[in-house]
């Protein structure tokens, strides 16, 4: 029979037959989802696919998050606590630090702690670490970095003097020994990690292997992005500590006594240093403006050339 002489009923029946033969539902014309049998080879294939998916997700958590050029990153818990000294402390320590809130530096996150064991870390250690994380961005968590001391020191705002090369080598030794334990949710969850796995040097060529667990911590605990161009204009000490705290919080006012408690400093002397530091932060492009008050200061961030994309976990806020 010619198609044009077919009745509507015949065409519908033919369409339904075609759908059925194609494995489609005759009402919806949709192909049903194929379910793997719960036995035999197909079950093994499903498990293999799930294992591959899990490995890919794990690999993503063991990679240093790629950032924009010139932007480094660090776990915010280490920036909103006294782990990196803003003074001249030295020696080995084993101490627990409180983590201050993302939205208020006069309060701490009740269920979070940073336990640190190792040599006292100062602001220069943090400068070196941020430089390493800048090189590691977008790479595997256990990446081995090979670099020249001169190039590296200039990338973190320091010249390549013999003294600075020696300080860099000593900082790598200390970073290798550092161990952090960050507890969250009243100890029900935690991360234990180091910063670098090993370091060697031959003359001014250095080889540093990053800690895979640090990459995982940056993914699971959150990260604060640090614009290195502005930071490199600041002196190690109160200037860098204050800038990092400003970048890792959302506050617009800070109390000197709160910072003294966080950094373990005497508040009168710290207040004098903060007054000087605020002017330096404005000149470096960290702050657009500030208003120094008695025991406090208000400020407005300068976001020119730096769009804040800092990632924090809900528990931090």
Coordinates of C-alpha atoms in Angstrom, one line a residue:
X1 CA 0.0 0.0 0.0
X2 CA 1.3 3.5 -0.9
X3 CA 2.2 5.6 2.2
X4 CA -0.1 8.4 1.1
X5 CA -3.1 6.0 1.1
X6 CA -2.4 4.7 4.6
X7 CA -4.9 5.7 7.3
X8 CA -3.8 7.6 10.4
X9 CA -4.4 4.4 12.4
X10 CA -2.0 2.5 10.1
X11 CA 0.7 5.2 10.4
X12 CA 0.4 5.2 14.2
X13 CA 0.6 1.5 14.4
X14 CA 3.7 1.5 12.2
X15 CA 5.3 4.2 14.4
X16 CA 4.6 2.2 17.6
X17 CA 6.1 -0.9 16.1
X18 CA 9.2 1.0 15.0
X19 CA 9.5 2.5 18.5
X20 CA 9.2 -0.9 20.1
X21 CA 11.8 -2.4 17.8
X22 CA 14.2 0.5 18.7
X23 CA 13.8 -0.2 22.4
X24 CA 11.8 3.0 23.1
X25 CA 8.7 3.4 25.2
X26 CA 5.8 3.6 22.8
X27 CA 4.2 6.4 24.8
X28 CA 7.1 8.7 25.5
X29 CA 9.4 7.6 22.7
X30 CA 12.3 7.7 25.2
X31 CA 14.9 5.0 25.3
X32 CA 14.8 3.4 28.8
X33 CA 17.9 3.7 31.0
X34 CA 20.0 0.6 30.8
X35 CA 20.6 -1.0 34.2
X36 CA 23.6 -3.2 34.7
X37 CA 22.7 -6.7 35.9
X38 CA 23.7 -7.4 39.5
X39 CA 25.9 -10.3 38.5
X40 CA 28.7 -11.3 36.3
X41 CA 31.0 -9.3 34.1
X42 CA 28.7 -6.2 34.1
X43 CA 29.0 -5.9 37.8
X44 CA 32.8 -5.9 37.6
X45 CA 32.7 -3.2 34.9
X46 CA 30.5 -1.0 37.1
X47 CA 32.9 -1.4 40.0
X48 CA 35.9 -0.6 37.8
X49 CA 34.1 2.6 36.5
X50 CA 33.4 3.6 40.1
X51 CA 37.0 3.0 41.1
X52 CA 38.2 5.2 38.2
X53 CA 35.7 8.0 39.1
X54 CA 36.9 7.8 42.8
X55 CA 40.6 8.0 41.7
X56 CA 39.9 11.0 39.6
X57 CA 38.2 12.8 42.5
X58 CA 41.0 11.9 44.8
X59 CA 43.6 13.2 42.2
X60 CA 41.7 16.5 42.0
X61 CA 42.1 16.9 45.8
X62 CA 45.9 16.2 45.5
X63 CA 46.5 18.9 43.0
X64 CA 47.5 22.5 44.0
X65 CA 44.6 24.7 42.8
X66 CA 45.6 26.8 39.8
X67 CA 45.4 30.5 40.5
X68 CA 45.9 33.6 38.4
X69 CA 49.5 34.6 37.6
X70 CA 51.2 36.3 40.5
X71 CA 48.6 35.0 43.1
X72 CA 49.6 32.5 45.7
X73 CA 47.4 30.7 48.3
X74 CA 47.4 29.4 51.8
X75 CA 45.1 27.6 54.3
X76 CA 43.2 30.5 56.0
X77 CA 43.5 28.8 59.4
X78 CA 47.3 29.6 59.3
X79 CA 46.7 33.2 58.5
X80 CA 44.1 33.9 61.2
X81 CA 46.1 32.4 64.0
X82 CA 49.5 33.0 65.6
X83 CA 51.3 30.1 63.9
X84 CA 53.6 32.5 62.0
X85 CA 55.1 34.8 64.5
X86 CA 54.8 38.6 63.9
X87 CA 57.8 39.1 66.2
X88 CA 61.2 37.6 66.7
X89 CA 60.4 34.4 68.5
X90 CA 62.7 31.4 67.9
X91 CA 63.4 27.8 69.0
X92 CA 61.2 24.7 68.8
X93 CA 57.6 24.8 69.9
X94 CA 54.7 22.5 70.4
X95 CA 51.6 24.5 70.8
X96 CA 47.9 24.8 70.0
X97 CA 46.6 28.0 68.4
X98 CA 43.0 29.3 68.2
X99 CA 41.6 30.2 64.8
X100 CA 39.9 33.6 64.6
X101 CA 36.7 34.1 62.7
X102 CA 36.5 35.1 59.0
X103 CA 33.9 37.8 59.9
X104 CA 35.3 39.0 63.3
X105 CA 38.8 39.1 64.6
X106 CA 37.6 39.6 68.2
X107 CA 36.1 36.1 68.3
X108 CA 37.5 32.6 67.6
X109 CA 35.9 29.7 65.8
X110 CA 34.9 27.6 68.9
X111 CA 35.4 24.1 67.3
X112 CA 38.6 24.7 65.4
X113 CA 42.2 24.5 66.6
X114 CA 45.7 24.5 65.0
X115 CA 48.2 22.3 66.6
X116 CA 51.8 23.0 65.5
X117 CA 54.9 21.0 66.2
X118 CA 58.3 22.2 65.0
X119 CA 60.6 25.2 64.8
X120 CA 59.1 28.6 65.4
X121 CA 57.9 29.9 62.1
X122 CA 58.2 33.6 61.3
X123 CA 57.0 35.8 58.5
X124 CA 60.0 35.0 56.3
X125 CA 59.1 31.3 56.5
X126 CA 55.6 32.3 55.2
X127 CA 57.1 34.4 52.5
X128 CA 59.2 31.4 51.2
X129 CA 56.2 29.1 51.5
X130 CA 54.0 31.4 49.5
X131 CA 56.7 31.6 46.8
X132 CA 56.8 27.8 46.6
X133 CA 53.0 27.6 46.4
X134 CA 53.1 30.1 43.6
X135 CA 55.4 27.8 41.6
X136 CA 53.3 24.7 42.5
X137 CA 49.9 26.2 41.4
X138 CA 48.1 23.8 39.0
X139 CA 50.6 21.0 39.6
X140 CA 50.4 17.7 41.3
X141 CA 50.5 17.8 45.1
X142 CA 53.8 15.9 45.3
X143 CA 55.4 18.0 42.6
X144 CA 59.2 18.5 42.7
X145 CA 60.2 22.1 42.0
X146 CA 63.7 22.9 40.6
X147 CA 64.6 26.6 40.7
X148 CA 67.5 29.1 40.9
X149 CA 67.9 30.9 44.2
X150 CA 68.3 34.3 42.5
X151 CA 65.1 34.0 40.5
X152 CA 63.1 32.7 43.5
X153 CA 64.2 35.3 45.9
X154 CA 63.3 38.1 43.4
X155 CA 59.9 36.5 43.0
X156 CA 59.2 36.9 46.7
X157 CA 60.5 40.5 46.9
X158 CA 64.1 39.8 48.1
X159 CA 67.5 40.3 46.5
X160 CA 69.9 37.5 45.9
X161 CA 72.5 38.4 48.5
X162 CA 74.5 35.7 50.1
X163 CA 72.7 36.4 53.4
X164 CA 69.3 35.9 51.8
X165 CA 70.4 32.7 50.0
X166 CA 71.5 31.3 53.4
X167 CA 68.2 32.4 55.0
X168 CA 66.3 30.7 52.2
X169 CA 68.2 27.4 52.8
X170 CA 67.6 27.6 56.6
X171 CA 63.9 28.4 56.0
X172 CA 63.6 25.2 53.8
X173 CA 65.1 23.1 56.7
X174 CA 62.5 24.5 59.1
X175 CA 59.6 24.1 56.6
X176 CA 60.6 20.4 56.2
X177 CA 60.3 19.9 60.0
X178 CA 56.9 21.7 60.4
X179 CA 53.9 19.6 61.2
X180 CA 50.3 20.9 61.5
X181 CA 47.2 19.3 62.9
X182 CA 44.0 21.2 62.2
X183 CA 41.0 20.0 64.2
X184 CA 37.4 20.9 63.2
X185 CA 34.0 20.2 64.6
X186 CA 35.2 19.6 68.1
X187 CA 37.8 17.1 67.0
X188 CA 35.5 14.9 65.0
X189 CA 37.4 15.9 61.8
X190 CA 41.0 16.8 61.3
X191 CA 43.9 17.2 58.9
X192 CA 47.6 16.4 59.7
X193 CA 50.0 17.7 57.1
X194 CA 53.5 19.1 56.5
X195 CA 54.6 21.8 54.1
X196 CA 57.4 20.2 52.1
X197 CA 58.6 16.6 51.9
X198 CA 62.3 17.2 51.1
X199 CA 64.7 19.9 49.9
X200 CA 68.2 19.8 48.4
X201 CA 70.6 22.3 46.9
X202 CA 73.8 22.4 44.8
X203 CA 75.3 25.9 45.0
X204 CA 72.3 28.2 44.0
X205 CA 70.1 25.5 42.4
X206 CA 67.5 24.2 44.8
X207 CA 65.1 21.2 44.5
X208 CA 62.1 21.2 46.7
X209 CA 59.3 18.5 46.8
X210 CA 56.0 19.7 48.0
X211 CA 53.8 17.9 50.5
X212 CA 50.8 16.1 48.9
X213 CA 48.9 16.4 52.1
X214 CA 49.2 20.2 51.9
X215 CA 47.5 20.2 48.5
X216 CA 44.7 18.1 50.0
X217 CA 44.4 20.5 53.0
X218 CA 44.0 23.5 50.7
X219 CA 41.2 21.7 48.9
X220 CA 39.4 20.4 52.0
X221 CA 39.9 23.3 54.5
X222 CA 39.7 26.2 52.0
X223 CA 42.2 28.7 50.8
X224 CA 43.0 32.4 50.9
X225 CA 44.5 33.9 47.7
X226 CA 47.5 36.3 48.2
X227 CA 48.5 38.8 45.6
X228 CA 52.2 38.6 45.6
X229 CA 52.9 41.9 43.8
X230 CA 51.4 43.9 46.7
X231 CA 52.8 41.6 49.4
X232 CA 56.3 41.8 48.1
X233 CA 56.4 45.5 48.8
X234 CA 55.9 44.9 52.5
X235 CA 58.5 44.2 55.3
X236 CA 58.3 40.9 57.1
X237 CA 56.7 41.3 60.5
X238 CA 53.6 43.3 61.4
X239 CA 53.2 44.6 57.8
X240 CA 53.0 41.1 56.2
X241 CA 51.0 39.6 59.1
X242 CA 48.4 42.4 58.9
X243 CA 48.1 42.2 55.1
X244 CA 47.6 38.5 55.2
X245 CA 44.9 38.9 58.0
X246 CA 43.1 41.5 55.9
X247 CA 43.1 39.3 52.9
X248 CA 41.8 36.3 54.8
X249 CA 38.9 38.1 56.6
X250 CA 35.9 40.2 55.6
X251 CA 36.1 42.7 58.5
X252 CA 36.6 46.4 58.1
X253 CA 37.7 47.2 61.7
X254 CA 40.2 45.5 63.9
X255 CA 41.1 46.0 67.6
X256 CA 44.8 46.3 68.5
X257 CA 44.2 44.2 71.7
X258 CA 42.7 41.4 69.6
X259 CA 45.8 41.3 67.3
X260 CA 48.1 41.4 70.3
X261 CA 46.4 38.4 71.8
X262 CA 46.5 36.6 68.4
X263 CA 50.2 37.2 67.8
X264 CA 51.4 37.1 71.4
X265 CA 52.6 40.7 71.4
X266 CA 52.5 43.6 74.0
X267 CA 49.7 45.8 72.7
X268 CA 51.2 49.2 73.3
X269 CA 54.3 48.5 71.2
X270 CA 52.2 46.6 68.7
X271 CA 49.9 49.6 68.4
X272 CA 52.9 51.8 67.4
X273 CA 54.0 49.3 64.8
X274 CA 50.5 49.0 63.4
X275 CA 50.3 52.7 62.9
X276 CA 53.4 52.6 60.7
X277 CA 52.2 49.4 59.0
X278 CA 48.9 50.9 57.9
X279 CA 50.7 53.6 55.9
X280 CA 52.9 51.0 54.2
X281 CA 49.8 48.9 53.3
X282 CA 48.1 51.9 51.7
X283 CA 51.3 52.7 49.7
X284 CA 51.5 49.1 48.6
X285 CA 48.0 49.0 47.3
X286 CA 46.6 46.7 50.0
X287 CA 44.4 49.4 51.5
X288 CA 42.5 52.2 49.8
X289 CA 42.1 54.2 53.0
X290 CA 42.3 53.7 56.8
X291 CA 41.3 55.6 59.9
X292 CA 43.5 55.0 63.0
X293 CA 41.5 55.2 66.3
X294 CA 42.4 54.6 69.9
X295 CA 43.1 50.8 70.2
X296 CA 41.4 50.2 66.8
X297 CA 41.5 51.1 63.1
X298 CA 39.0 51.1 60.3
X299 CA 40.0 50.4 56.7
X300 CA 38.8 49.9 53.2
X301 CA 40.5 47.3 51.0
X302 CA 42.1 48.3 47.7
X303 CA 40.9 45.7 45.1
X304 CA 42.4 47.4 42.1
X305 CA 44.0 44.7 40.0
X306 CA 43.0 42.0 42.5
X307 CA 39.5 40.5 42.5
X308 CA 38.9 38.7 45.8
X309 CA 38.1 35.0 45.1
X310 CA 39.0 33.7 48.6
X311 CA 37.4 30.4 49.3
X312 CA 36.3 29.6 52.9
X313 CA 34.4 26.7 54.3
X314 CA 31.0 27.4 55.9
X315 CA 32.4 26.4 59.3
X316 CA 34.9 29.3 59.2
X317 CA 32.3 32.0 58.8

